[in-house]
Short mmCIF file of C-alpha atoms in Angstrom, two decimals:
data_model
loop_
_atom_site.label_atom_id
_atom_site.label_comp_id
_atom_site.label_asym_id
_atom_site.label_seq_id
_atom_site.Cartn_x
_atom_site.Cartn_y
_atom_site.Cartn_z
CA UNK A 457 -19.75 -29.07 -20.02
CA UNK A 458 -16.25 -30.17 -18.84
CA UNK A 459 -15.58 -27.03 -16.46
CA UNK A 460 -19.19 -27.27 -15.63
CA UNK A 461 -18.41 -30.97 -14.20
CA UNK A 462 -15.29 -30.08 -12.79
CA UNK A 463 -16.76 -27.25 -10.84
CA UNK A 464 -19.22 -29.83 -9.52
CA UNK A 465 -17.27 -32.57 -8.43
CA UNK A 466 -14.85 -30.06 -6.80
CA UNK A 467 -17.16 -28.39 -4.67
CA UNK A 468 -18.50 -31.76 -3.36
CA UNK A 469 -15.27 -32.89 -2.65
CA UNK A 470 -14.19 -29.93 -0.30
CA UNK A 471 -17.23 -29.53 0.98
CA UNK A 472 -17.66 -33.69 1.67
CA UNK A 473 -13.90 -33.86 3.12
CA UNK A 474 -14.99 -30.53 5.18
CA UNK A 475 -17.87 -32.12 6.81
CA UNK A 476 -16.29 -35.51 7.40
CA UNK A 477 -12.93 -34.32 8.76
CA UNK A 478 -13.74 -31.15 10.52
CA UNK A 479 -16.31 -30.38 13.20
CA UNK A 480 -18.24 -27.27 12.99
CA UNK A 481 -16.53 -24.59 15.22
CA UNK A 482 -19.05 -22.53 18.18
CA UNK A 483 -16.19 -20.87 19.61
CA UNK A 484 -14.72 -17.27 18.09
CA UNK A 485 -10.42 -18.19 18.84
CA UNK A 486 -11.22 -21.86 17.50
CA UNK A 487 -12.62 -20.56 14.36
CA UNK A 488 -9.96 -18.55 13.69
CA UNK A 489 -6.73 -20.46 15.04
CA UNK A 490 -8.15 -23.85 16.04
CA UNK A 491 -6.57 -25.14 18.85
CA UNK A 492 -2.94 -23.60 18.09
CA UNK A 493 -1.55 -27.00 17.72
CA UNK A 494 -1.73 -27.63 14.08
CA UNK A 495 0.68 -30.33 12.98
CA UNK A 496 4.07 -29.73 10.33
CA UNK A 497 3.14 -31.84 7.41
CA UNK A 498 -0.66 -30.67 7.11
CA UNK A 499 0.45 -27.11 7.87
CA UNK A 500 3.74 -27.06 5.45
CA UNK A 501 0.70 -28.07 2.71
CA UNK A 502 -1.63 -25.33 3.52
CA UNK A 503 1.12 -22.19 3.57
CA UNK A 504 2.42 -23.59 0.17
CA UNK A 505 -1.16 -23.78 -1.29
CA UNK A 506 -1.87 -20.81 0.36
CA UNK A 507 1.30 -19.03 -1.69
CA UNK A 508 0.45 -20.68 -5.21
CA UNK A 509 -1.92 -18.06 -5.94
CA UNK A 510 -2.63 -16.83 -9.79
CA UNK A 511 0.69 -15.32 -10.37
CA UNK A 512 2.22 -18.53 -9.02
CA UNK A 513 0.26 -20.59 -11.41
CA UNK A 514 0.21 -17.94 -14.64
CA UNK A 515 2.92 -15.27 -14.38
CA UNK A 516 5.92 -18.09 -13.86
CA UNK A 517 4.68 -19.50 -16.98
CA UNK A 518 4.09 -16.05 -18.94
CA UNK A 519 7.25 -14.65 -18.13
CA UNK A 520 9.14 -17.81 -18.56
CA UNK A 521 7.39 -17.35 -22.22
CA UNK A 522 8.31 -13.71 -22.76
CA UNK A 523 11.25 -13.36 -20.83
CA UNK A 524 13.22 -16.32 -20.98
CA UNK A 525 15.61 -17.61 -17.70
CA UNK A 526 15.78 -14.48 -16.52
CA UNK A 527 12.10 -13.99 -15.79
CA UNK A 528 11.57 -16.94 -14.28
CA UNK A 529 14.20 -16.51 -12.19
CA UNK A 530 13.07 -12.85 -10.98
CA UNK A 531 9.74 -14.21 -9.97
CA UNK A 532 10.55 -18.21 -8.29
CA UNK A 533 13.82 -17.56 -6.02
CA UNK A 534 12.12 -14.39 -4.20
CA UNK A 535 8.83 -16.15 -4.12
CA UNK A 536 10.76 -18.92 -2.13
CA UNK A 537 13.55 -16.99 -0.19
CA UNK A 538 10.48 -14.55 1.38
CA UNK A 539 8.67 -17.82 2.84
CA UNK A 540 12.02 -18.40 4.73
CA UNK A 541 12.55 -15.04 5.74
CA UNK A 542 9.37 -15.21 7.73
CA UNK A 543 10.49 -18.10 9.87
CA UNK A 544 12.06 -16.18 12.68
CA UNK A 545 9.27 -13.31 12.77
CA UNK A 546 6.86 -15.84 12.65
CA UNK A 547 8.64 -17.80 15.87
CA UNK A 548 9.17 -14.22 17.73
CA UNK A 549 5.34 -13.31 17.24
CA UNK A 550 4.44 -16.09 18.78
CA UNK A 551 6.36 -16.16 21.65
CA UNK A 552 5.79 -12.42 22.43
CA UNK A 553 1.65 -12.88 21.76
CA UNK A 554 1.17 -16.65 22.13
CA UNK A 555 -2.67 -16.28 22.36
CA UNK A 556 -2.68 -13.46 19.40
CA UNK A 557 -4.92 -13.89 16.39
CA UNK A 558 -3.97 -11.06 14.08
CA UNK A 559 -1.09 -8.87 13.21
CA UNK A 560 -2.75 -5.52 13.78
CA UNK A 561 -3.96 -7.01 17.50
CA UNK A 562 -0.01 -7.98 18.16
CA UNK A 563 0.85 -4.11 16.37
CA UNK A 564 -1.74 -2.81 19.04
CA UNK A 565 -0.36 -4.31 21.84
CA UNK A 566 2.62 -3.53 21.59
CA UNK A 567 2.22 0.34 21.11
CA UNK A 568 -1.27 0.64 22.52
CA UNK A 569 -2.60 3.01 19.78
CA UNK A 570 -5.91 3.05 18.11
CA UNK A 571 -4.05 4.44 15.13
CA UNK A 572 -1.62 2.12 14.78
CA UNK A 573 -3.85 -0.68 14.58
CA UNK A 574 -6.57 0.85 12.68
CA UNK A 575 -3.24 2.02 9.98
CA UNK A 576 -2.41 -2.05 9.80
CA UNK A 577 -6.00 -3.33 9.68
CA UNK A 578 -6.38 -1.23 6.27
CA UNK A 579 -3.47 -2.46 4.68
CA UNK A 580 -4.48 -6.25 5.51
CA UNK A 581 -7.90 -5.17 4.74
CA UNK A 582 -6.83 -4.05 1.47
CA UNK A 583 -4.32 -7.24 0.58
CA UNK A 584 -6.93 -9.08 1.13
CA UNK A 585 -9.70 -7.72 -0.79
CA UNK A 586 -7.06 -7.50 -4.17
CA UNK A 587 -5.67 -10.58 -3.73
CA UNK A 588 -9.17 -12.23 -3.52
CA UNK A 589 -10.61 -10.38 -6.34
CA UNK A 590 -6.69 -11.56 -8.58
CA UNK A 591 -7.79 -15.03 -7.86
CA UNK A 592 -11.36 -14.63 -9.05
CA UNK A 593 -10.23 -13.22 -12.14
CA UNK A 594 -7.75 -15.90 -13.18
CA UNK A 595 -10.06 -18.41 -12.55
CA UNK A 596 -13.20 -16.75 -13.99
CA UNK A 597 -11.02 -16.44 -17.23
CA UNK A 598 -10.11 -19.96 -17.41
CA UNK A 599 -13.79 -21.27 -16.70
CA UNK A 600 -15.07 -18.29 -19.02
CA UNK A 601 -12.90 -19.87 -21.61
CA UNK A 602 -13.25 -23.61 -21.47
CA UNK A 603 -17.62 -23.35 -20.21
CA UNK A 604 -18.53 -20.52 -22.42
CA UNK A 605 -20.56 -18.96 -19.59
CA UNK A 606 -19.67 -15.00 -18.66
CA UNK A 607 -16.57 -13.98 -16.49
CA UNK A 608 -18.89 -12.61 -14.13
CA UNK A 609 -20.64 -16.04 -13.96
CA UNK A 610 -17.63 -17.90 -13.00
CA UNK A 611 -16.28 -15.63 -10.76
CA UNK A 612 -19.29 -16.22 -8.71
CA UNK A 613 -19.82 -19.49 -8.27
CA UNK A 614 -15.65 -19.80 -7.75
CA UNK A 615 -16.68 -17.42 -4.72
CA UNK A 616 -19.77 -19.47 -3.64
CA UNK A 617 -17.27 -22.72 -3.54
CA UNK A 618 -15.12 -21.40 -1.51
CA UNK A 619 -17.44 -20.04 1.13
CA UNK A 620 -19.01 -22.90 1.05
CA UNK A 621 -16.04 -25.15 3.09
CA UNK A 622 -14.40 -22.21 4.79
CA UNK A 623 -17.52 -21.26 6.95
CA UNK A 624 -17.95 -24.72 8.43
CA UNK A 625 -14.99 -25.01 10.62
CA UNK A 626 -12.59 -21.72 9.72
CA UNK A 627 -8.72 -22.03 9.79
CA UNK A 628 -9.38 -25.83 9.79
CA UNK A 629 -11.43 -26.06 6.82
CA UNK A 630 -8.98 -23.90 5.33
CA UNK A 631 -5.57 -25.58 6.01
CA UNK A 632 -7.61 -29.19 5.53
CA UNK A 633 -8.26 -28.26 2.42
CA UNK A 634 -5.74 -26.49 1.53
CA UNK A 635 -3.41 -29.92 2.07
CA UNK A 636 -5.79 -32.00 -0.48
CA UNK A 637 -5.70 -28.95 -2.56
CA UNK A 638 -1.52 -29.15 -2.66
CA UNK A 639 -2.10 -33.06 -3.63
CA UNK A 640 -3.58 -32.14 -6.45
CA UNK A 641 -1.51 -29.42 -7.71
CA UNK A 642 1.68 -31.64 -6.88
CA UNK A 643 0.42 -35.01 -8.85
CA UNK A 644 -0.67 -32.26 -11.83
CA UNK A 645 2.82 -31.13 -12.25
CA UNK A 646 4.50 -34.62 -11.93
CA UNK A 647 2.35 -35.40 -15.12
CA UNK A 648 1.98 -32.35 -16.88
CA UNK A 649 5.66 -31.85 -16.65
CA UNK A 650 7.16 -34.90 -18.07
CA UNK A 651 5.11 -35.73 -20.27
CA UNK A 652 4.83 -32.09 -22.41
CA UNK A 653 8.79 -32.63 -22.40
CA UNK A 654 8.24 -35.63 -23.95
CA UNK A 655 6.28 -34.51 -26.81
CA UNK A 656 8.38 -31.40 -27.18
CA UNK A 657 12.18 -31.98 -27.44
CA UNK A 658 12.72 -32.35 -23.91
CA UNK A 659 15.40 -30.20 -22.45
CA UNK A 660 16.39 -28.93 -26.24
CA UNK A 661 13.01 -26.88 -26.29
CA UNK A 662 13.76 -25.45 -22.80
CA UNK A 663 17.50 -24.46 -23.93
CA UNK A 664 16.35 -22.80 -26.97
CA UNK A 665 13.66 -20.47 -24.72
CA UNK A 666 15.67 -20.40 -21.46
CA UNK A 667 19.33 -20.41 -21.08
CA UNK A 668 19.61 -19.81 -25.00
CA UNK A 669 17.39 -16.92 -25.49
CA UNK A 670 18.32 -13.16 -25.35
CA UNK A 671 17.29 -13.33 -21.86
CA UNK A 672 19.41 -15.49 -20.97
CA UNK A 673 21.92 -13.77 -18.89
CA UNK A 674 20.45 -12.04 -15.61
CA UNK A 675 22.31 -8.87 -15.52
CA UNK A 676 23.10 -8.50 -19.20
CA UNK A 677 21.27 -6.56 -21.84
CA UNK A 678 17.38 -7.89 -21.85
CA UNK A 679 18.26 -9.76 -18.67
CA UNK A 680 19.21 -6.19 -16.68
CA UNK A 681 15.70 -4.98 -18.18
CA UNK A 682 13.52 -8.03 -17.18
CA UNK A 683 15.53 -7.22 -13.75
CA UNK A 684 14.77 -3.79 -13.43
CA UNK A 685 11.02 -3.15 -14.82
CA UNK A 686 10.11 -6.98 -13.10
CA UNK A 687 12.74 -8.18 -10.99
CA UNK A 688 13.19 -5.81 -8.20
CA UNK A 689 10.01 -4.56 -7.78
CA UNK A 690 8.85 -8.55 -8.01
CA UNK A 691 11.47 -9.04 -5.75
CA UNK A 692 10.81 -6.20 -3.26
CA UNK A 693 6.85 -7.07 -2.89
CA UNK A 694 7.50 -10.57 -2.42
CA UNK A 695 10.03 -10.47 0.32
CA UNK A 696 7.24 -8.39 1.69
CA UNK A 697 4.77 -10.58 0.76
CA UNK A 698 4.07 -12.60 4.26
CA UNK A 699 4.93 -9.66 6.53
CA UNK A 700 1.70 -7.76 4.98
CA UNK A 701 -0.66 -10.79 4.51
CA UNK A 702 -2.58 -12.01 7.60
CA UNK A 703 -3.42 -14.99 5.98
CA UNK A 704 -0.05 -16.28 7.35
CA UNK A 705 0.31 -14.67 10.44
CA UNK A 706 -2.87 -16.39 11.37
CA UNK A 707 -1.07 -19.63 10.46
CA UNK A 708 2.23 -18.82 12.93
CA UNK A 709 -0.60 -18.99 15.48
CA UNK A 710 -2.35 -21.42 14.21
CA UNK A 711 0.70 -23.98 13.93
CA UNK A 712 1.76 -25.96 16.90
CA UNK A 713 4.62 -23.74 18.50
CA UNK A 714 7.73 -26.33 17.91
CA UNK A 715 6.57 -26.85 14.78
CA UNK A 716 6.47 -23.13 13.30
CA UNK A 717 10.20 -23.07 11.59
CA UNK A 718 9.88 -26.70 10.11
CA UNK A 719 6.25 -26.11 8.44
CA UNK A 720 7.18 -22.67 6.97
CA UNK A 721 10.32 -24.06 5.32
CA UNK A 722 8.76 -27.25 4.22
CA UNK A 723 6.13 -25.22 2.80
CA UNK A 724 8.81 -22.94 0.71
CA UNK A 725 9.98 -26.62 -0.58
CA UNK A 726 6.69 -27.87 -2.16
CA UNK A 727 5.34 -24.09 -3.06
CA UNK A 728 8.46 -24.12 -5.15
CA UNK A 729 7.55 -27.16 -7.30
CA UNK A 730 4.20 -25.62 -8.79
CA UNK A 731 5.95 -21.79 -10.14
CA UNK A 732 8.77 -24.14 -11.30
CA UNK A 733 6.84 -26.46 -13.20
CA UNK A 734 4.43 -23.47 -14.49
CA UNK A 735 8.02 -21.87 -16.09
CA UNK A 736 8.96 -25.42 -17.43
CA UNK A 737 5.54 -25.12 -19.71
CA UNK A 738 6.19 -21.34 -20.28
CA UNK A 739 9.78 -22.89 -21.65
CA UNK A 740 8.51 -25.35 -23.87
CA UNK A 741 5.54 -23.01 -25.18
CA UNK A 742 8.66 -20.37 -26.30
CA UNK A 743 11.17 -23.25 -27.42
CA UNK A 744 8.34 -24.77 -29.92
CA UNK A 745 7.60 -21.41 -31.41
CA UNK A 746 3.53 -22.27 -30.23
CA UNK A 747 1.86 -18.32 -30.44
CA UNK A 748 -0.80 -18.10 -27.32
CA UNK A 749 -4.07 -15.48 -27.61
CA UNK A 750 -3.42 -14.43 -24.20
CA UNK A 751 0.44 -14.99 -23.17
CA UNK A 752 -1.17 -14.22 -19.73
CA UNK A 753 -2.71 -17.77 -20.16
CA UNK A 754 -0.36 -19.39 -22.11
CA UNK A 755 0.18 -23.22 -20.45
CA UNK A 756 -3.30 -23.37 -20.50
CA UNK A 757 -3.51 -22.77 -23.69
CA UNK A 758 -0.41 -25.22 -24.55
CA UNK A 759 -2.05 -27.54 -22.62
CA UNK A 760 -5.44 -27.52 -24.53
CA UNK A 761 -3.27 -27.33 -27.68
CA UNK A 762 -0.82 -30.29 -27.07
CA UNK A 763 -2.67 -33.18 -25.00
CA UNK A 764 -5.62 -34.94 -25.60
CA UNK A 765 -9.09 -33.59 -25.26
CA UNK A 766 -9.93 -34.77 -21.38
CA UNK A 767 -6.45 -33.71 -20.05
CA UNK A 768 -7.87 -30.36 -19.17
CA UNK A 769 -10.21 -32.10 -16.79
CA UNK A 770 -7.61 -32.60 -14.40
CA UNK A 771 -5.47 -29.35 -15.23
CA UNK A 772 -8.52 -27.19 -14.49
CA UNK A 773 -8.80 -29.14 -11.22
CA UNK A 774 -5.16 -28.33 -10.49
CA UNK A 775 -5.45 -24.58 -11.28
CA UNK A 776 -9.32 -24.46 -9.32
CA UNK A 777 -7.13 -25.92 -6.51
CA UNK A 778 -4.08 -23.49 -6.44
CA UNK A 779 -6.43 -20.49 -7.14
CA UNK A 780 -9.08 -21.10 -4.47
CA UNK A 781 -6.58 -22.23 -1.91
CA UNK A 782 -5.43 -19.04 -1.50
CA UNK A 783 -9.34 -17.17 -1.97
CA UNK A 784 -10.24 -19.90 1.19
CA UNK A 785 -7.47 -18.59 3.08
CA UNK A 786 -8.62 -14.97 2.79
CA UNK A 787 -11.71 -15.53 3.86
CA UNK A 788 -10.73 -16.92 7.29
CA UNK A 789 -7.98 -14.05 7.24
CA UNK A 790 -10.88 -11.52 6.92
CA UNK A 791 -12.88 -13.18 9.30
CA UNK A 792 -10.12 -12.80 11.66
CA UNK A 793 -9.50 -9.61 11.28
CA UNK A 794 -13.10 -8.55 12.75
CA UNK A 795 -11.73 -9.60 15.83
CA UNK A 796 -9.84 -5.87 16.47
CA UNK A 797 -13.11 -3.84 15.44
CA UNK A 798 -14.51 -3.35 19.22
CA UNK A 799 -17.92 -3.47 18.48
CA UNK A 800 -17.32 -7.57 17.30
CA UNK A 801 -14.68 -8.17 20.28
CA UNK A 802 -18.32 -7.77 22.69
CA UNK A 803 -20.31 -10.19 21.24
CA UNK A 804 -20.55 -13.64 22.31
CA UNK A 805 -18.99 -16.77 20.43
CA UNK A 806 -21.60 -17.63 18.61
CA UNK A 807 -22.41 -13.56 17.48
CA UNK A 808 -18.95 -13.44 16.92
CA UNK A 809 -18.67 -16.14 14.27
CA UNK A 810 -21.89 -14.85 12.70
CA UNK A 811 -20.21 -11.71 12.33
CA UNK A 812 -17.16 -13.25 10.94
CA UNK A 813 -19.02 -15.01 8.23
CA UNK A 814 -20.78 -11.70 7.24
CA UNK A 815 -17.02 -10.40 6.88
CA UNK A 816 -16.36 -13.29 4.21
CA UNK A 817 -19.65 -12.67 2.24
CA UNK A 818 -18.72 -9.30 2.19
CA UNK A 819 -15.37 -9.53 0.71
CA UNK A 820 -16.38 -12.19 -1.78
CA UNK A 821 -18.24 -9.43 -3.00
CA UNK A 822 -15.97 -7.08 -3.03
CA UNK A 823 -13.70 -9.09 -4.77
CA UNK A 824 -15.97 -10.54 -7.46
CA UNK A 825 -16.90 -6.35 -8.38
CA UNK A 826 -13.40 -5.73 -8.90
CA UNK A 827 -12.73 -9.00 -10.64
CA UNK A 828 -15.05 -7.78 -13.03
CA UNK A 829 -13.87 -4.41 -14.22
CA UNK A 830 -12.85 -4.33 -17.66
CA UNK A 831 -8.89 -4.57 -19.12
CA UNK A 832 -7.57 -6.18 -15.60
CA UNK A 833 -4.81 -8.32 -15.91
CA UNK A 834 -3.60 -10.67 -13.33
CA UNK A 835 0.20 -9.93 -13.82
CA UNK A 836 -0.66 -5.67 -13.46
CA UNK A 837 -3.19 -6.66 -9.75
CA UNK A 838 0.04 -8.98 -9.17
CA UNK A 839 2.70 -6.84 -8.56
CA UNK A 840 0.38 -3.57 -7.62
CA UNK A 841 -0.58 -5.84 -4.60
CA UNK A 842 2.73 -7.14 -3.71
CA UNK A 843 4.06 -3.48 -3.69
CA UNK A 844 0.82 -2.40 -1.39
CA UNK A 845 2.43 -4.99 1.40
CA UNK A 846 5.50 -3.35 1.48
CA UNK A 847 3.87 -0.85 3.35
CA UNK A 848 4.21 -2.32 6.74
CA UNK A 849 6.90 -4.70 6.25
CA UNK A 850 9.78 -2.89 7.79
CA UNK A 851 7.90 -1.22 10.79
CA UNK A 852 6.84 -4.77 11.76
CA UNK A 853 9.95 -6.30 11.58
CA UNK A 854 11.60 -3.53 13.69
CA UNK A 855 8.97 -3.98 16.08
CA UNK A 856 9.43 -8.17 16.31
CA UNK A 857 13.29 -7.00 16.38
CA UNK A 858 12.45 -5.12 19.58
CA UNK A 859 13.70 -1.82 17.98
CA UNK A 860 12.04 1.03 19.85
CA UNK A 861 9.45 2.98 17.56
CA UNK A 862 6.65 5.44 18.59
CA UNK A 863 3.09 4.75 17.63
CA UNK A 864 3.17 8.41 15.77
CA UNK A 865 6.27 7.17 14.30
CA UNK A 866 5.19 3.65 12.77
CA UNK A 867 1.41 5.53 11.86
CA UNK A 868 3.79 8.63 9.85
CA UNK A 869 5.83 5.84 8.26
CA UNK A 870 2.97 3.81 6.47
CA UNK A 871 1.02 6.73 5.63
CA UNK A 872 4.55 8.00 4.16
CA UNK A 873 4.50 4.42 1.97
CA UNK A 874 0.95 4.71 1.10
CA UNK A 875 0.57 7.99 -0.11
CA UNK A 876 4.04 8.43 -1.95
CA UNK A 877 5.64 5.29 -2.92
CA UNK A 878 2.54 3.44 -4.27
CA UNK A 879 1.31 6.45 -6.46
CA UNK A 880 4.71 6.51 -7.94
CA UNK A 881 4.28 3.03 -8.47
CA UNK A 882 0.92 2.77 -10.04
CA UNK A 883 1.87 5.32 -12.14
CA UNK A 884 5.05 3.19 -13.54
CA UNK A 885 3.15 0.10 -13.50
CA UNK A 886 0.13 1.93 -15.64
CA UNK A 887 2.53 3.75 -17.91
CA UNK A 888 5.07 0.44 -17.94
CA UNK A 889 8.07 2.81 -17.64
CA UNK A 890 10.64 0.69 -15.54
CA UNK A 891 12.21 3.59 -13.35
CA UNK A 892 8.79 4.84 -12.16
CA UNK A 893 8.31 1.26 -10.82
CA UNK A 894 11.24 0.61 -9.37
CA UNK A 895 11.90 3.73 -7.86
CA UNK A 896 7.94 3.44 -6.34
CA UNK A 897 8.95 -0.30 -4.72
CA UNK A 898 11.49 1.21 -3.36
CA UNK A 899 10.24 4.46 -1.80
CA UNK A 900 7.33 1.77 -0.32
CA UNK A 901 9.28 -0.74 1.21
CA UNK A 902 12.16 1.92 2.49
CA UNK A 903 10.45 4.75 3.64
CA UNK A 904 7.58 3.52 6.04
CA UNK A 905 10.90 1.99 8.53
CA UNK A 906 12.90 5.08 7.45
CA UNK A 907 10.21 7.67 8.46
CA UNK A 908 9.03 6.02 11.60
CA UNK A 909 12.64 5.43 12.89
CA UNK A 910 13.55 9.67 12.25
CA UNK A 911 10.09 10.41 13.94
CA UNK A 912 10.52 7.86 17.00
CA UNK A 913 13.84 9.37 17.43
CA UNK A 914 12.73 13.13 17.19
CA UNK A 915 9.85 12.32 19.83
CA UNK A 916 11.81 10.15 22.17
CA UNK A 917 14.38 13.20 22.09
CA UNK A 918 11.82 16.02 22.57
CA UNK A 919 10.46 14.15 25.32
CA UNK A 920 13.39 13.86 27.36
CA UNK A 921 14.63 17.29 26.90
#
């Protein structure tokens, strides 16, 4: 009855602070960037609650848990170093395509190849669609476990929720919410946080699980493994993480254009609080010797198990809030995307939006099938995802770096990523052998800028010869 309540109360609440803050949008570029002149504060908000995903919420805690220091470590700095990374590619898009929408429409202007874009549109396609159906999945489990209703149950009415804001006003339902969603996921942790220390030993619990453990060391014995079958590849598809996600290209031009640097590394600031505090529970679970059923879940569960009955209340609202934060801003990143398919770019506003909206219902379902297929877990979707960005990363950031490419080239070099470096992958990640995985991140991010740099070069010299 609890998560039933919760669910309630929440949907109101975003769809209430929608309606009353928001105007409904009739116009196609103010549905999916508003008016380009979206302030620092309310923007920093929405790219951090846009970033606390599932793994943000539950893999910092679980490997925390399971792997001490040194898995924590692997999956919080990257997480926060990638978000400032972006700031400069994020500036240069928008002063080379200041009325752009979408990466693949700034990737096709600049080489003026069907293939090109149509290459980039199924890799954001695809990012989107997994990390929707990730977030369903988490969420379904936790409001499986504390309503008793079916997975499949929860997963759609999670998805019905968020549609329900997002197609009122777009990007500014999204990044609205989003900012009351990161107020609630902020005040959760500065409760949460201090008091489970409190009742636990304090820093003594996180010593004995943390710095104390065998994984204590980063580059030492268990630490060199976490680093190796976790860390790099972690580390490789996060760095990659906003290059290959529209969701925040649609935010650098979304944001007002002074204000792009400041909100992106604000945003790293607060995003950094919620993985942190997520690890501080994993810490404390491992330090007090308390034995989860699903180590996936396991500050949920520590959270059930250590604090009063009606705590969860407001926990579940935190982890509804991180979770669908990110599911709203994948449906307006979808919905932008139908912007580069021809046959939408002819219609009128108001066809346009439709259109849009039939983009959102469609992934929604997408994502709710897949959340739904048996033995899924949100740590193995996690890092198959992040290494499935990787695919474009370093052709698009030799293009914003104005290095000269070919369109054959930058096509050759994500095919080259897709179809070699993320079946090696998969097939570490499946098998959990270390090398397999690592050697697939690597072959994903590396080879797509490799392959299209040899191939530009080889055409530009064949054509002057």
């Amino acid at each position: 009855m609890q998560g039933i309540i919760v669910l309630i109360v929440y949907a109101l609440l975003m769809v209430g602070a929608t309606k009353a803050f928001t105007k409904r949008e009739d116009g196609g570029e103010s549905f999916h960037v508003g008016h380009r002149n979206m302030g620092m504060v309310v923007s920093a908000m929405s790219i951090a609650a846009t970033w606390i995903w599932a793994p943000a919420l539950f893999t910092s805690a679980e490997k925390a848990y399971s792997n001490g220091i040194a898995g924590l470590f692997w999956f919080l700095v990257p997480n926060i170093l990638c978000l400032i990374l972006f700031i400069p590619f994020a500036r240069k898009i928008r002063r080379d395509m200041p009325d752009g929408i979408t990466l693949s429409g700034y990737m096709h202007k600049k080489y003026k190849s069907e293939p090109v874009k149509r290459v980039y549109l199924f890799q954001l396609t695809a990012l989107t669609i997994l990390s929707t159906a990730v977030q369903l999945l988490a969420g379904g489990k936790i409001l499986s476990t504390a309503t008793g209703l079916p997975l499949w149950a929860m997963t759609i009415v999670l998805a019905v929720i968020a549609f329900s804001y997002s197609q009122i006003s777009g990007i500014k339902a999204s990044v609205f919410t989003d900012a009351i969603q990161m107020v609630f996921l902020l005040l959760a942790c500065a409760i949460f946080v201090p008091w489970a220390l409190k009742l636990n030993g304090g820093a003594a619990a996180i010593q004995i699980a943390g710095a104390g453990g065998e994984y204590g060391h980063l580059f030492l014995e268990k630490g060199l493994e976490v680093f190796l079958g976790f860390g790099l590849p972690t580390a490789i598809g996060l760095f990659a993480g906003p290059f290959g996600d529209q969701c925040f290209w649609q935010r650098a031009f979304s944001i007002r254009k002074d204000r792009i640097g400041r909100s992106f590394g604000l945003g790293a600031v607060m995003f950094a609080v919620v993985p942190l505090s997520m690890g501080i529970l994993g810490f404390i679970a491992a330090g007090t010797g308390f034995i989860p059923t699903d180590t996936g879940m396991v500050n949920f569960e520590l959270i059930k198990a250590i604090f009063p009955a009606w705590v969860i209340i407001p926990f579940m609202f935190m982890l509804i809030s991180g979770l669908l934060s990110t599911v709203d801003s994948n449906l307006c990143a979808i919905a932008s995307l139908t912007t580069d398919l021809k046959a939408t770019a002819r219609l009128k506003d108001a066809d346009q939006i439709k259109a849009s909206k039939a983009s959102m219902i469609v992934l929604l379902i997408v994502g709710i099938l897949i959340a739904n297929i048996p033995g899924l877990t949100v740590t193995h979707m996690f890092l198959f995802y992040c290494t499935l960005r990787a695919t474009t990363m370093l052709p698009t950031m030799l293009t914003l770096m104005n290095v000269r490419l070919t369109a054959s080239g930058v096509v050759v070099g994500v095919l080259t990523a897709f179809l070699v470096g993320l079946p090696i992958f998969a097939y570490g990640t499946i098998s959990n052998l270390s090398a397999y995985k690592t050697a697939g991140s690597l072959i994903t991010v590396l080879s797509s800028g490799m392959v299209a740099l040899v191939i530009s070069r080889v055409l530009k010299r064949e054509a002057v010869e």
